[in-house]
Short mmCIF file of C-alpha atoms in Angstrom, two decimals:
data_model
loop_
_atom_site.label_atom_id
_atom_site.label_comp_id
_atom_site.label_asym_id
_atom_site.label_seq_id
_atom_site.Cartn_x
_atom_site.Cartn_y
_atom_site.Cartn_z
CA MET U 1 164.66 103.25 26.74
CA ALA U 2 167.98 102.93 27.09
CA ILE U 3 168.39 99.60 28.30
CA LEU U 4 165.92 98.38 25.90
CA ALA U 5 167.87 99.86 23.19
CA THR U 6 171.38 98.49 24.29
CA SER U 7 169.43 95.09 25.20
CA ALA U 8 168.00 94.63 21.30
CA MET U 9 171.07 94.05 19.44
CA ALA U 10 171.90 91.24 22.22
CA ALA U 11 168.70 89.84 21.70
CA GLU U 12 169.09 89.78 17.77
CA GLU U 13 171.00 86.41 18.53
CA THR U 14 169.46 84.76 21.67
CA SER U 15 166.14 86.00 21.29
CA THR U 16 163.03 83.61 19.05
CA ARG U 17 159.67 84.02 20.60
CA ASP U 18 158.03 83.28 23.78
CA ARG U 19 157.42 79.47 23.82
CA SER U 20 155.68 79.26 26.98
CA ARG U 21 152.18 78.34 27.45
CA LEU U 22 151.37 79.28 30.98
CA SER U 23 153.78 81.34 33.18
CA ILE U 24 154.54 82.91 35.88
CA PHE U 25 155.74 86.27 36.65
CA LEU U 26 157.03 89.09 38.26
CA GLN U 27 157.02 92.48 37.20
CA PRO U 28 159.22 95.51 38.76
CA ALA U 29 158.73 99.36 36.90
CA VAL U 30 159.40 102.36 37.02
CA SER U 31 156.29 104.77 37.11
CA PHE U 32 155.49 108.69 37.35
CA LEU U 33 151.84 109.00 38.70
CA ASP U 34 149.19 111.44 37.60
CA PHE U 35 148.61 112.85 41.12
CA PRO U 36 147.73 116.99 40.06
CA GLU U 37 146.39 117.19 43.39
CA ARG U 38 150.05 116.94 45.80
CA GLU U 39 149.12 120.97 45.45
CA TYR U 40 146.75 120.26 48.39
CA PHE U 41 149.79 119.14 50.31
CA GLN U 42 152.74 121.77 48.71
CA ASN U 43 149.60 124.39 49.77
CA ALA U 44 149.16 123.24 53.30
CA ILE U 45 153.15 122.80 53.69
CA ASP U 46 153.22 126.68 52.55
CA THR U 47 150.45 128.19 54.88
CA LEU U 48 152.54 125.63 57.96
CA TYR U 49 155.53 127.77 56.95
CA LEU U 50 154.46 131.00 56.34
CA SER U 51 152.75 130.86 59.74
CA PHE U 52 156.25 129.65 61.49
CA ARG U 53 157.94 133.25 60.17
CA GLU U 54 154.48 134.94 62.03
CA ASP U 55 155.50 133.46 65.51
CA ALA U 56 159.12 134.85 64.91
CA LEU U 57 159.88 138.03 67.01
CA THR U 58 162.92 138.43 65.91
CA GLU U 59 165.54 138.27 63.33
CA SER U 60 167.00 135.72 64.19
CA GLU U 61 164.11 133.28 65.01
CA SER U 62 163.24 134.62 60.99
CA LEU U 63 166.35 132.97 60.25
CA SER U 64 165.88 129.67 61.50
CA VAL U 65 162.40 129.47 59.58
CA ALA U 66 163.04 127.37 57.18
CA LYS U 67 160.81 124.51 54.80
CA GLN U 68 161.58 121.69 52.90
CA ASP U 69 158.56 121.13 48.90
CA PHE U 70 157.37 118.02 48.07
CA GLN U 71 158.22 117.08 44.88
CA LYS U 72 157.03 118.54 40.82
CA VAL U 73 156.43 114.65 40.71
CA ASN U 74 155.86 111.81 42.12
CA PHE U 75 158.37 108.98 40.97
CA CYS U 76 157.83 105.00 42.65
CA PHE U 77 158.78 101.54 41.41
CA PRO U 78 155.26 99.33 41.15
CA ILE U 79 155.88 95.57 41.77
CA SER U 80 153.16 93.41 39.93
CA ALA U 81 152.72 89.49 40.15
CA GLY U 82 150.41 87.37 38.27
CA LEU U 83 150.05 83.99 36.46
CA GLN U 84 150.24 84.14 31.61
CA TYR U 85 148.84 81.73 29.17
CA GLN U 86 149.10 81.05 25.73
CA ILE U 87 146.43 80.40 23.53
CA PHE U 88 147.42 80.43 20.53
CA ARG U 89 150.77 81.62 19.21
CA ASP U 90 151.62 85.42 20.39
CA ASN U 91 148.09 86.32 21.06
CA PHE U 92 149.08 85.69 25.84
CA ILE U 93 145.86 86.81 28.69
CA SER U 94 147.31 87.90 31.73
CA ALA U 95 146.36 88.16 35.38
CA GLY U 96 147.94 90.01 38.21
CA VAL U 97 148.08 91.96 40.55
CA SER U 98 149.91 95.46 41.26
CA PHE U 99 150.74 96.77 44.20
CA ILE U 100 152.17 100.91 44.02
CA TYR U 101 153.26 102.95 47.32
CA ASP U 102 154.62 106.13 46.64
CA ASN U 103 155.42 108.17 50.16
CA GLU U 104 156.45 112.10 49.94
CA SER U 105 157.82 113.64 53.30
CA VAL U 106 159.60 117.28 54.12
CA VAL U 107 160.44 118.95 56.76
CA LEU U 108 159.93 122.33 58.26
CA THR U 109 161.75 124.17 60.87
CA ASP U 110 159.91 126.03 63.79
CA ARG U 111 161.44 130.13 64.72
CA LYS U 112 163.03 127.24 67.88
CA ASN U 113 164.68 124.91 65.22
CA ARG U 114 162.93 122.98 66.54
CA SER U 115 161.97 120.17 63.42
CA HIS U 116 158.18 119.17 61.53
CA ASN U 117 158.24 115.88 59.54
CA TYR U 118 155.03 116.43 57.04
CA SER U 119 154.18 113.44 54.94
CA TYR U 120 151.49 111.86 52.24
CA THR U 121 151.64 108.00 51.03
CA ILE U 122 149.84 106.89 47.89
CA GLN U 123 149.08 103.48 48.04
CA GLY U 124 147.71 100.95 45.34
CA MET U 125 146.60 97.78 44.92
CA PRO U 126 145.18 97.61 41.40
CA PHE U 127 144.39 94.16 39.99
CA PHE U 128 144.32 93.53 36.11
CA LEU U 129 143.59 91.14 32.67
CA GLU U 130 145.39 91.51 30.19
CA TYR U 131 146.13 91.32 26.83
CA ARG U 132 149.22 90.77 24.92
CA LEU U 133 149.95 90.37 20.97
CA GLY U 134 152.86 89.45 19.36
CA ILE U 135 153.51 92.34 15.97
CA PRO U 136 153.78 89.49 13.11
CA LYS U 137 156.90 88.95 12.15
CA ASN U 138 156.03 90.52 8.23
CA LEU U 139 155.14 94.03 9.84
CA MET U 140 158.30 94.49 12.09
CA THR U 141 161.16 92.04 13.00
CA LEU U 142 164.73 92.30 13.74
CA SER U 143 165.14 88.80 13.47
CA GLY U 144 162.61 86.84 11.76
CA GLU U 145 160.19 86.38 15.01
CA SER U 146 158.05 88.10 16.95
CA LEU U 147 160.01 90.06 19.41
CA PHE U 148 157.29 92.82 19.30
CA SER U 149 154.41 92.92 21.44
CA VAL U 150 151.73 95.28 22.24
CA ALA U 151 149.11 95.06 25.22
CA VAL U 152 146.33 96.54 26.66
CA ARG U 153 145.06 95.62 30.41
CA TRP U 154 141.64 96.44 32.59
CA TYR U 155 141.81 97.62 36.35
CA TRP U 156 140.04 97.05 39.26
CA VAL U 157 141.17 97.96 42.84
CA LEU U 158 141.48 96.34 45.76
CA PRO U 159 141.45 97.52 49.55
CA GLY U 160 144.52 98.66 50.78
CA THR U 161 144.25 101.19 47.89
CA GLU U 162 143.87 104.32 49.44
CA ILE U 163 146.15 107.83 50.96
CA TYR U 164 146.92 108.13 54.24
CA SER U 165 148.93 111.88 56.01
CA THR U 166 149.77 113.39 59.21
CA TRP U 167 146.34 114.67 58.86
CA GLY U 168 144.52 111.81 58.68
CA ARG U 169 144.48 108.81 55.66
CA MET U 170 141.43 107.76 53.18
CA GLU U 171 140.20 104.44 51.80
CA ALA U 172 139.33 103.84 47.96
CA LYS U 173 136.38 102.16 47.00
CA THR U 174 136.64 98.99 44.88
CA PRO U 175 133.45 99.03 42.38
CA LEU U 176 132.94 96.18 40.55
CA LEU U 177 132.99 97.49 36.82
CA GLY U 178 136.71 98.31 37.34
CA ALA U 179 138.88 101.18 37.64
CA GLY U 180 140.56 102.19 34.46
CA PHE U 181 142.51 101.20 30.90
CA GLY U 182 146.77 100.71 29.91
CA VAL U 183 148.27 100.42 27.00
CA SER U 184 151.83 99.59 26.33
CA VAL U 185 154.59 98.25 23.96
CA GLY U 186 156.70 95.77 24.87
CA TYR U 187 159.90 93.66 23.35
CA LEU U 188 161.23 90.22 23.86
CA ILE U 189 164.87 91.50 25.66
CA ALA U 190 166.12 87.76 25.93
CA ASN U 191 164.76 84.11 26.36
CA TRP U 192 166.62 81.36 28.03
CA LYS U 193 165.49 77.55 29.26
CA ASN U 194 162.69 78.39 30.55
CA PHE U 195 162.85 82.26 31.23
CA ASN U 196 161.62 85.31 29.52
CA ILE U 197 162.26 88.78 29.27
CA TYR U 198 160.23 91.44 28.03
CA GLY U 199 160.70 95.31 28.56
CA ASP U 200 157.69 97.68 28.63
CA ILE U 201 156.81 101.22 28.21
CA GLY U 202 152.93 102.41 28.29
CA PHE U 203 150.62 104.39 30.09
CA SER U 204 147.63 103.60 32.38
CA SER U 205 144.80 105.42 34.01
CA ILE U 206 143.04 103.63 36.92
CA LYS U 207 141.05 106.11 38.36
CA VAL U 208 139.64 106.09 41.67
CA GLU U 209 137.94 108.16 44.41
CA SER U 210 136.76 107.74 47.79
CA ASN U 211 133.27 108.61 49.47
CA LYS U 212 136.16 110.66 51.85
CA LYS U 213 136.85 114.39 51.21
CA PHE U 214 140.55 115.56 50.79
CA SER U 215 140.23 117.87 53.61
CA SER U 216 140.15 114.64 56.16
CA ILE U 217 144.18 114.44 55.15
CA VAL U 218 145.27 117.53 53.99
CA PRO U 219 144.61 120.92 56.07
CA ASP U 220 142.42 123.33 53.82
CA GLY U 221 141.84 120.42 51.06
CA PRO U 222 138.37 120.29 48.72
CA GLU U 223 135.30 119.18 50.32
CA LYS U 224 133.91 117.70 47.85
CA LYS U 225 134.68 113.37 47.45
CA ALA U 226 138.00 113.22 46.81
CA LYS U 227 138.73 111.25 43.18
CA TRP U 228 142.23 111.26 42.32
CA ASN U 229 144.74 108.47 40.12
CA ILE U 230 147.03 106.13 40.90
CA GLY U 231 148.29 105.05 36.77
CA GLY U 232 150.68 106.77 35.12
CA LEU U 233 153.79 106.75 32.40
CA THR U 234 155.40 102.99 33.30
CA MET U 235 158.66 101.46 32.06
CA GLN U 236 158.84 97.93 32.80
CA VAL U 237 160.81 94.62 32.57
CA ARG U 238 158.42 91.75 33.04
CA ILE U 239 160.44 88.10 34.12
CA GLY U 240 158.14 85.38 33.19
CA PHE U 241 159.31 81.49 34.06
CA GLY U 242 157.25 78.76 31.21
CA LEU U 243 155.87 76.47 33.78
CA TRP U 244 154.44 74.33 30.46
CA ASN U 245 156.47 75.60 27.29
CA GLU U 246 156.00 74.16 23.45
CA PRO U 247 158.87 72.51 22.70
CA GLU U 248 161.92 73.61 21.26
CA PRO U 249 161.18 72.95 17.45
CA LYS U 250 163.50 70.59 15.89
CA GLU U 251 167.39 71.58 14.67
CA ASP U 252 167.79 71.10 10.57
CA LYS U 253 169.49 67.98 9.77
CA ASP U 254 171.43 69.20 6.34
CA ASP U 255 173.90 69.97 8.26
CA ASP U 256 175.01 66.51 9.80
CA ASP U 257 174.47 65.50 5.86
CA ASP U 258 176.28 67.71 3.95
CA LYS U 259 179.37 66.50 6.59
CA LYS U 260 178.69 62.99 4.93
CA SER U 261 181.20 61.66 3.04
CA PRO U 262 180.32 60.95 -0.87
CA GLU U 263 181.44 57.49 -0.24
CA GLU U 264 178.70 57.01 2.25
#
């Protein structure tokens, strides 16, 4: 948010509107995944820690036993790429693919001061279709043009969406009707020649499931088919490059006429 706020003032002079008709984009992001199932992995670590404590024969060995806890949030840096088309002024449709990767790992030390590593990784390969609408300038504007926008997306998950851990691996299903949605509010931070840079903040819910159970990838996990979410709160920057662009508006020539002398 701080980046968007500080960039907005600079954009007031440099940004007008996205004039690309057809463009490609790269979109790095910061995301907080909606993954409450992390508690299954934390419970497994707590159980292992207690077993290490119980194995200690002396007070010295007991003091050697130590553990780390998994983070209480799943924080990662997804990246997306795709193609955007402006069907008519300030109305865009896009198609893209994202890669989500979140690895969480901890170390436990046993009574003989030996280290044991445990981890789990959430991986996602969502494909999305997006509709973006520039908010009309008479509703919200800083410079007389459509700089703000809202976007809605529909997601499908591709092969490669899975969770794997120290104890096993399970793949997600890939349903034809899709897996979830996303909404965001964006701002055209800047544009230069054929480049357009958006800043977005939004939320997505991409619910997936597997034929396997969580018990196959974490000790004492639930004995039912696994379901989880690879969406969440997201802040992202979209860098687009126009392959086909609208012509720049012609400059007003009144200033040139004013420069002419009355005799001319």
